[in-house]
Amino acid sequence: MKELLSYDRTKTTDKTNANCSALPLLSWEFYGSHLMDNHQFGQESAKLQKITKRWNTDYGLRKKLVFEQNVVIITDVQLRIVYTSANIEKLNGYTPDEVVGNTPKLFQGADTCPRTSSRIRAAIDKAKPFEEKILNYKKNAEPYYCVIKGYPVFDKKGSLINYIAFETAA
């Protein structure tokens, strides 16, 4: 930030640079990153609107995707994945197209803790929220830990219609 402050001082006090139109590169890098995040969310939001229009809660999806960089996975009540955010590929190597239609068991493997899986399953069966750290597997079979915050999703009439999970690398 000192560079930006120095730039501002120079721009406002130095008459020889009064016609200078160059901006510090750092400011464009921050702004460009923000634009990319918003562009990605714009693409994601069209898909999400179709799924979430019947929900009684919005779950702060923009915050989770853009600012917290969470991977978002939405399943139907049979636990078939109906949506995943594009950033899933950074987490585990799978593209959204490879994941949609499968169940989250796709990410589990030989060393995934059965007790953790059972706790998640029990919460899902009771339509209760949960938070667990679990060992999953990437597409290339490399293990990784992630924290999953899962929630049942109800429609405006109170019927269970989806599950949503926010995942981050642990």
XYZ file of N, CA and C in Angstrom:
510
model
N 0.812 -1.188 0.000
C 0.000 0.000 0.000
C 0.860 1.257 0.000
N 2.087 1.162 0.521
C 2.960 2.333 0.513
C 3.212 2.812 -0.911
N 3.316 1.843 -1.841
C 3.553 2.221 -3.228
C 2.408 3.069 -3.760
N 1.184 2.709 -3.416
C 0.023 3.465 -3.879
C -0.018 4.846 -3.240
N 0.299 4.932 -1.961
C 0.324 6.214 -1.279
C 1.383 7.112 -1.897
N 2.550 6.564 -2.149
C 3.631 7.311 -2.790
C 3.205 7.794 -4.167
N 2.553 6.952 -4.907
C 2.060 7.321 -6.240
C 1.078 8.483 -6.137
N 0.127 8.377 -5.203
C -0.868 9.440 -5.036
C -0.216 10.771 -4.683
N 0.758 10.737 -3.766
C 1.449 11.976 -3.383
C 2.171 12.584 -4.581
N 2.878 11.745 -5.312
C 3.623 12.222 -6.477
C 2.677 12.800 -7.510
N 1.603 12.146 -7.754
C 0.632 12.575 -8.764
C 0.023 13.927 -8.403
N -0.252 14.152 -7.128
C -0.925 15.396 -6.736
C 0.026 16.557 -6.490
N 1.297 16.301 -6.202
C 2.210 17.396 -5.859
C 3.249 17.702 -6.917
N 3.604 16.779 -7.734
C 4.676 16.980 -8.709
C 4.089 17.477 -10.025
N 4.320 18.745 -10.335
C 3.774 19.356 -11.551
C 4.369 18.738 -12.818
N 5.599 18.223 -12.732
C 6.219 17.654 -13.934
C 5.514 16.378 -14.368
N 4.843 15.714 -13.436
C 4.123 14.487 -13.758
C 2.621 14.726 -13.883
N 2.209 15.971 -13.986
C 0.784 16.298 -14.004
C 0.050 15.627 -15.155
N 0.724 15.394 -16.252
C 0.075 14.765 -17.399
C 0.278 13.251 -17.432
N 0.913 12.732 -16.416
C 1.175 11.294 -16.346
C -0.150 10.544 -16.219
N -0.357 9.587 -17.093
C -1.607 8.823 -17.026
C -1.374 7.367 -16.634
N -0.141 7.029 -16.321
C 0.165 5.650 -15.943
C -0.318 5.374 -14.521
N -0.783 4.176 -14.308
C -1.202 3.738 -12.982
C -0.250 2.658 -12.499
N -0.090 2.552 -11.205
C 0.767 1.470 -10.706
C 0.187 0.114 -11.101
N 1.044 -0.776 -11.498
C 0.611 -2.096 -11.934
C -0.174 -2.824 -10.851
N 0.238 -2.648 -9.609
C -0.445 -3.348 -8.518
C -1.931 -3.040 -8.466
N -2.311 -1.803 -8.737
C -3.737 -1.480 -8.662
C -4.524 -2.255 -9.703
N -3.969 -2.432 -10.880
C -4.661 -3.190 -11.919
C -4.706 -4.673 -11.580
N -3.659 -5.161 -10.937
C -3.657 -6.573 -10.554
C -4.776 -6.860 -9.560
N -4.946 -5.994 -8.570
C -6.031 -6.186 -7.606
C -7.377 -6.069 -8.291
N -7.535 -5.053 -9.113
C -8.803 -4.825 -9.792
C -9.090 -5.960 -10.768
N -8.071 -6.395 -11.503
C -8.246 -7.490 -12.457
C -8.682 -8.770 -11.776
N -8.104 -9.046 -10.629
C -8.486 -10.235 -9.866
C -9.947 -10.136 -9.442
N -10.353 -8.957 -9.000
C -11.745 -8.734 -8.598
C -12.682 -8.934 -9.788
N -12.295 -8.421 -10.956
C -13.116 -8.593 -12.153
C -13.253 -10.064 -12.518
N -12.155 -10.806 -12.433
C -12.196 -12.234 -12.761
C -13.120 -12.979 -11.798
N -13.027 -12.668 -10.510
C -13.900 -13.311 -9.526
C -15.360 -13.013 -9.821
N -15.654 -11.746 -10.124
C -17.038 -11.372 -10.432
C -17.511 -12.015 -11.722
N -16.626 -12.109 -12.724
C -16.991 -12.748 -13.989
C -17.320 -14.222 -13.747
N -16.462 -14.885 -12.980
C -16.707 -16.296 -12.669
C -18.032 -16.451 -11.934
N -18.296 -15.581 -10.955
C -19.558 -15.684 -10.233
C -20.734 -15.435 -11.164
N -20.580 -14.517 -12.107
C -21.653 -14.254 -13.069
C -22.007 -15.498 -13.856
N -20.984 -16.228 -14.290
C -21.224 -17.474 -15.019
C -21.885 -18.514 -14.113
N -21.423 -18.594 -12.883
C -21.959 -19.567 -11.936
C -23.396 -19.212 -11.542
N -23.685 -17.915 -11.417
C -24.986 -17.516 -10.879
C -26.146 -17.922 -11.776
N -25.944 -17.956 -13.078
C -27.022 -18.388 -13.975
C -27.403 -19.838 -13.688
N -26.403 -20.689 -13.486
C -26.671 -22.091 -13.156
C -27.335 -22.201 -11.780
N -26.805 -21.422 -10.840
C -27.322 -21.487 -9.475
C -28.762 -21.004 -9.370
N -29.124 -20.001 -10.152
C -30.491 -19.473 -10.079
C -31.528 -20.540 -10.403
N -31.227 -21.392 -11.364
C -32.167 -22.456 -11.727
C -32.396 -23.411 -10.555
N -31.322 -23.690 -9.830
C -31.409 -24.643 -8.722
C -32.003 -23.993 -7.475
N -31.597 -22.760 -7.191
C -31.929 -22.144 -5.902
C -33.231 -21.352 -5.879
N -33.925 -21.233 -6.979
C -35.127 -20.384 -7.001
C -36.223 -20.874 -6.054
N -36.235 -22.151 -5.705
C -37.249 -22.696 -4.793
C -36.778 -22.748 -3.338
N -35.515 -22.383 -3.069
C -34.968 -22.485 -1.717
C -35.547 -21.417 -0.804
N -35.590 -21.737 0.491
C -36.041 -20.751 1.465
C -34.878 -19.969 2.075
N -33.639 -20.275 1.714
C -32.434 -19.606 2.208
C -31.449 -19.477 1.058
N -30.632 -18.404 1.054
C -29.673 -18.266 -0.051
C -28.260 -18.733 0.307
N -27.960 -18.967 1.557
C -26.682 -19.519 2.024
C -25.467 -18.650 1.697
N -25.648 -17.410 1.291
C -24.516 -16.527 1.010
C -23.609 -17.061 -0.079
N -24.188 -17.549 -1.150
C -23.401 -18.213 -2.195
C -22.341 -17.301 -2.808
N -22.660 -16.039 -3.049
C -21.669 -15.123 -3.626
C -20.460 -15.009 -2.698
N -20.708 -14.823 -1.420
C -19.624 -14.714 -0.440
C -18.794 -15.996 -0.421
N -19.469 -17.135 -0.401
C -18.764 -18.418 -0.332
C -17.906 -18.664 -1.572
N -18.433 -18.325 -2.745
C -17.709 -18.576 -3.993
C -16.621 -17.547 -4.267
N -16.972 -16.268 -4.192
C -16.053 -15.216 -4.621
C -15.056 -14.852 -3.539
N -15.524 -14.598 -2.343
C -14.643 -14.067 -1.316
C -13.963 -15.144 -0.484
N -14.653 -16.228 -0.211
C -14.066 -17.290 0.609
C -13.481 -18.416 -0.234
N -13.721 -18.387 -1.544
C -13.183 -19.378 -2.479
C -13.575 -20.814 -2.119
N -14.750 -20.995 -1.540
C -15.244 -22.339 -1.232
C -15.639 -23.063 -2.509
N -15.459 -24.365 -2.512
C -16.062 -25.195 -3.548
C -17.492 -25.442 -3.086
N -18.441 -25.273 -3.981
C -19.848 -25.479 -3.650
C -20.332 -26.717 -4.394
N -20.899 -27.653 -3.646
C -21.478 -28.859 -4.237
C -22.930 -28.946 -3.779
N -23.830 -29.120 -4.739
C -25.252 -29.268 -4.437
C -25.698 -30.628 -4.948
N -26.398 -31.362 -4.088
C -26.939 -32.668 -4.486
C -28.460 -32.632 -4.400
N -29.070 -33.610 -5.049
C -30.509 -33.799 -4.863
C -30.700 -34.631 -3.594
N -31.918 -35.003 -3.273
C -32.161 -35.747 -2.031
C -31.624 -37.176 -2.084
N -31.353 -37.692 -3.280
C -30.729 -39.016 -3.414
C -29.200 -38.915 -3.392
N -28.688 -37.723 -3.133
C -27.257 -37.414 -3.043
C -26.530 -37.463 -4.386
N -27.236 -37.362 -5.484
C -26.617 -37.214 -6.803
C -26.241 -35.748 -6.972
N -25.021 -35.499 -7.374
C -24.553 -34.124 -7.544
C -25.259 -33.496 -8.742
N -25.909 -32.352 -8.492
C -26.608 -31.629 -9.557
C -25.861 -30.357 -9.952
N -24.938 -29.920 -9.103
C -24.158 -28.718 -9.394
C -22.879 -28.756 -8.585
N -21.802 -28.278 -9.187
C -20.576 -27.997 -8.456
C -19.930 -26.773 -9.079
N -19.317 -25.972 -8.254
C -18.674 -24.760 -8.749
C -17.426 -25.120 -9.556
N -17.068 -24.234 -10.467
C -15.940 -24.484 -11.369
C -14.618 -24.635 -10.624
N -14.511 -24.039 -9.442
C -13.245 -24.110 -8.704
C -12.984 -25.478 -8.080
N -13.874 -26.427 -8.296
C -13.627 -27.786 -7.800
C -12.365 -28.369 -8.437
N -12.105 -27.973 -9.666
C -10.942 -28.510 -10.373
C -9.640 -28.141 -9.668
N -9.580 -26.963 -9.054
C -8.386 -26.561 -8.302
C -8.223 -27.404 -7.044
N -9.335 -27.816 -6.460
C -9.288 -28.588 -5.221
C -8.899 -30.037 -5.456
N -9.528 -30.673 -6.467
C -9.300 -32.111 -6.602
C -9.079 -32.617 -8.026
N -9.009 -31.730 -8.993
C -8.697 -32.161 -10.353
C -9.890 -32.561 -11.201
N -11.060 -32.704 -10.598
C -12.264 -33.047 -11.355
C -12.897 -31.782 -11.928
N -13.435 -31.883 -13.132
C -14.212 -30.785 -13.694
C -15.669 -30.959 -13.256
N -16.446 -29.891 -13.291
C -17.865 -30.035 -12.939
C -18.576 -31.093 -13.787
N -18.270 -31.163 -15.076
C -18.921 -32.154 -15.941
C -18.625 -33.587 -15.510
N -17.436 -33.826 -14.957
C -17.076 -35.176 -14.511
C -17.780 -35.553 -13.207
N -18.184 -34.563 -12.450
C -18.735 -34.791 -11.119
C -20.262 -34.873 -11.126
N -20.906 -34.018 -11.915
C -22.372 -33.975 -11.935
C -22.920 -35.348 -12.330
N -23.907 -35.820 -11.563
C -24.508 -37.136 -11.794
C -23.950 -38.210 -10.880
N -22.780 -37.975 -10.296
C -22.183 -38.904 -9.338
C -22.596 -38.526 -7.922
N -22.222 -39.361 -6.968
C -22.425 -39.030 -5.560
C -21.082 -38.577 -4.986
N -21.085 -37.910 -3.844
C -19.827 -37.492 -3.229
C -18.890 -38.646 -2.863
N -19.390 -39.876 -2.874
C -18.513 -41.032 -2.627
C -17.399 -41.117 -3.672
N -17.595 -40.459 -4.797
C -16.575 -40.397 -5.841
C -15.240 -39.919 -5.278
N -15.288 -39.049 -4.270
C -14.074 -38.452 -3.719
C -13.445 -39.286 -2.606
N -14.120 -40.342 -2.170
C -13.610 -41.140 -1.065
C -12.757 -42.293 -1.576
N -11.916 -42.807 -0.682
C -11.032 -43.898 -1.069
C -10.676 -44.776 0.110
N -9.626 -45.564 -0.066
C -9.240 -46.589 0.904
C -9.000 -46.044 2.309
N -8.405 -44.873 2.425
C -8.066 -44.346 3.747
C -9.046 -43.296 4.272
N -10.164 -43.138 3.601
C -11.199 -42.241 4.122
C -11.761 -42.867 5.397
N -11.826 -42.092 6.448
C -12.252 -42.604 7.754
C -13.730 -43.005 7.732
N -14.025 -44.283 7.984
C -15.421 -44.724 7.979
C -16.268 -44.056 9.069
N -15.654 -43.718 10.214
C -16.414 -43.049 11.284
C -16.841 -41.645 10.849
N -15.933 -40.947 10.167
C -16.281 -39.612 9.667
C -17.396 -39.720 8.639
N -17.271 -40.675 7.726
C -18.318 -40.889 6.721
C -19.653 -41.217 7.381
N -19.616 -42.008 8.446
C -20.848 -42.372 9.168
C -21.487 -41.164 9.844
N -20.658 -40.282 10.420
C -21.201 -39.069 11.052
C -21.866 -38.170 10.007
N -21.226 -38.053 8.852
C -21.810 -37.254 7.769
C -23.129 -37.871 7.335
N -23.129 -39.177 7.155
C -24.338 -39.873 6.709
C -25.476 -39.725 7.724
N -25.140 -39.818 9.009
C -26.162 -39.672 10.053
C -26.779 -38.270 10.021
N -25.952 -37.254 9.835
C -26.468 -35.878 9.748
C -27.367 -35.720 8.528
N -26.962 -36.296 7.412
C -27.771 -36.218 6.188
C -29.102 -36.936 6.387
N -29.055 -38.120 6.984
C -30.288 -38.889 7.222
C -31.272 -38.140 8.118
N -30.735 -37.332 9.054
C -31.588 -36.558 9.960
C -31.871 -35.152 9.425
N -31.373 -34.851 8.227
C -31.521 -33.511 7.628
C -30.999 -32.430 8.570
N -29.791 -32.675 9.112
C -29.147 -31.738 10.032
C -27.858 -31.209 9.403
N -27.458 -29.988 9.743
C -26.175 -29.465 9.265
C -25.017 -30.230 9.903
N -23.877 -30.207 9.251
C -22.684 -30.851 9.800
C -21.440 -30.106 9.334
N -20.357 -30.320 10.069
C -19.035 -29.841 9.666
C -18.041 -30.924 10.024
N -17.295 -31.379 9.035
C -16.321 -32.455 9.244
C -15.069 -32.198 8.411
N -13.955 -32.677 8.932
C -12.708 -32.724 8.167
C -12.560 -34.166 7.710
N -12.362 -34.354 6.421
C -12.340 -35.711 5.871
C -11.195 -35.862 4.872
N -10.672 -37.074 4.792
C -9.659 -37.395 3.790
C -10.376 -37.832 2.518
N -10.204 -37.071 1.467
C -10.755 -37.402 0.159
C -9.617 -37.668 -0.812
N -9.973 -37.995 -2.029
C -8.969 -38.301 -3.048
C -9.200 -37.464 -4.299
N -8.094 -36.966 -4.839
C -8.152 -36.205 -6.087
C -8.354 -37.158 -7.261
N -8.592 -36.589 -8.405
C -8.777 -37.376 -9.624
C -7.553 -38.249 -9.906
N -6.365 -37.743 -9.581
C -5.131 -38.497 -9.813
C -4.810 -39.461 -8.668
N -5.773 -39.684 -7.770
C -5.678 -40.610 -6.633
C -4.831 -40.080 -5.474
N -4.394 -38.850 -5.542
C -3.641 -38.244 -4.444
C -4.611 -37.865 -3.320
N -4.293 -38.257 -2.076
C -5.192 -37.908 -0.971
C -5.065 -36.431 -0.590
N -6.142 -35.875 -0.082
C -6.136 -34.504 0.440
C -7.210 -34.396 1.516
N -6.954 -33.551 2.488
C -7.950 -33.287 3.521
C -8.762 -32.066 3.133
N -10.042 -32.124 3.421
C -10.880 -30.947 3.223
C -11.869 -30.838 4.373
N -12.290 -29.619 4.604
C -13.329 -29.347 5.590
C -14.620 -29.161 4.815
N -15.629 -29.900 5.219
C -16.936 -29.833 4.564
C -17.953 -29.292 5.562
N -18.648 -28.238 5.147
C -19.783 -27.720 5.913
C -21.017 -28.011 5.077
N -21.852 -28.920 5.562
C -23.020 -29.354 4.803
C -24.324 -28.928 5.454
N -25.309 -28.650 4.601
C -26.610 -28.187 5.081
C -27.729 -28.818 4.270
N -28.812 -29.206 4.935
C -30.004 -29.602 4.185
C -30.647 -28.332 3.621
N -31.286 -28.459 2.471
C -31.935 -27.308 1.834
C -33.421 -27.611 1.697
N -34.226 -26.695 2.172
C -35.677 -26.852 2.139
C -36.294 -25.828 1.197
N -37.403 -26.210 0.597
C -38.112 -25.244 -0.244
C -38.970 -24.342 0.643
N -39.680 -23.445 0.014
C -40.477 -22.465 0.755
C -41.641 -23.101 1.506
N -41.981 -24.336 1.154
C -43.050 -25.058 1.857
C -42.509 -25.930 2.986
N -41.165 -26.005 3.109
C -40.557 -26.787 4.173
C -40.153 -28.192 3.786
N -40.260 -28.538 2.507
C -39.868 -29.878 2.043
C -38.380 -29.905 1.708
N -37.721 -30.987 2.080
C -36.308 -31.175 1.751
C -36.169 -31.353 0.242
N -35.312 -30.532 -0.394
C -35.157 -30.636 -1.847
C -33.709 -30.807 -2.304
N -32.744 -30.387 -1.494
C -31.333 -30.506 -1.862
C -30.487 -30.584 -0.604
N -29.215 -30.859 -0.830
C -28.187 -30.678 0.187
C -27.134 -29.788 -0.450
N -26.509 -28.942 0.362
C -25.438 -28.097 -0.143
C -24.232 -28.273 0.763
N -23.054 -28.332 0.159
C -21.815 -28.459 0.921
C -20.834 -27.400 0.445
N -20.160 -26.783 1.406
C -19.090 -25.831 1.134
C -17.797 -26.506 1.556
N -16.855 -26.607 0.639
C -15.621 -27.335 0.913
C -14.405 -26.444 0.717
N -13.437 -26.620 1.608
C -12.148 -25.945 1.492
C -11.052 -26.942 1.832
N -9.895 -26.757 1.243
C -8.759 -27.610 1.572
C -8.370 -27.358 3.023
N -8.053 -28.434 3.735
C -7.687 -28.298 5.152
C -6.184 -28.178 5.300
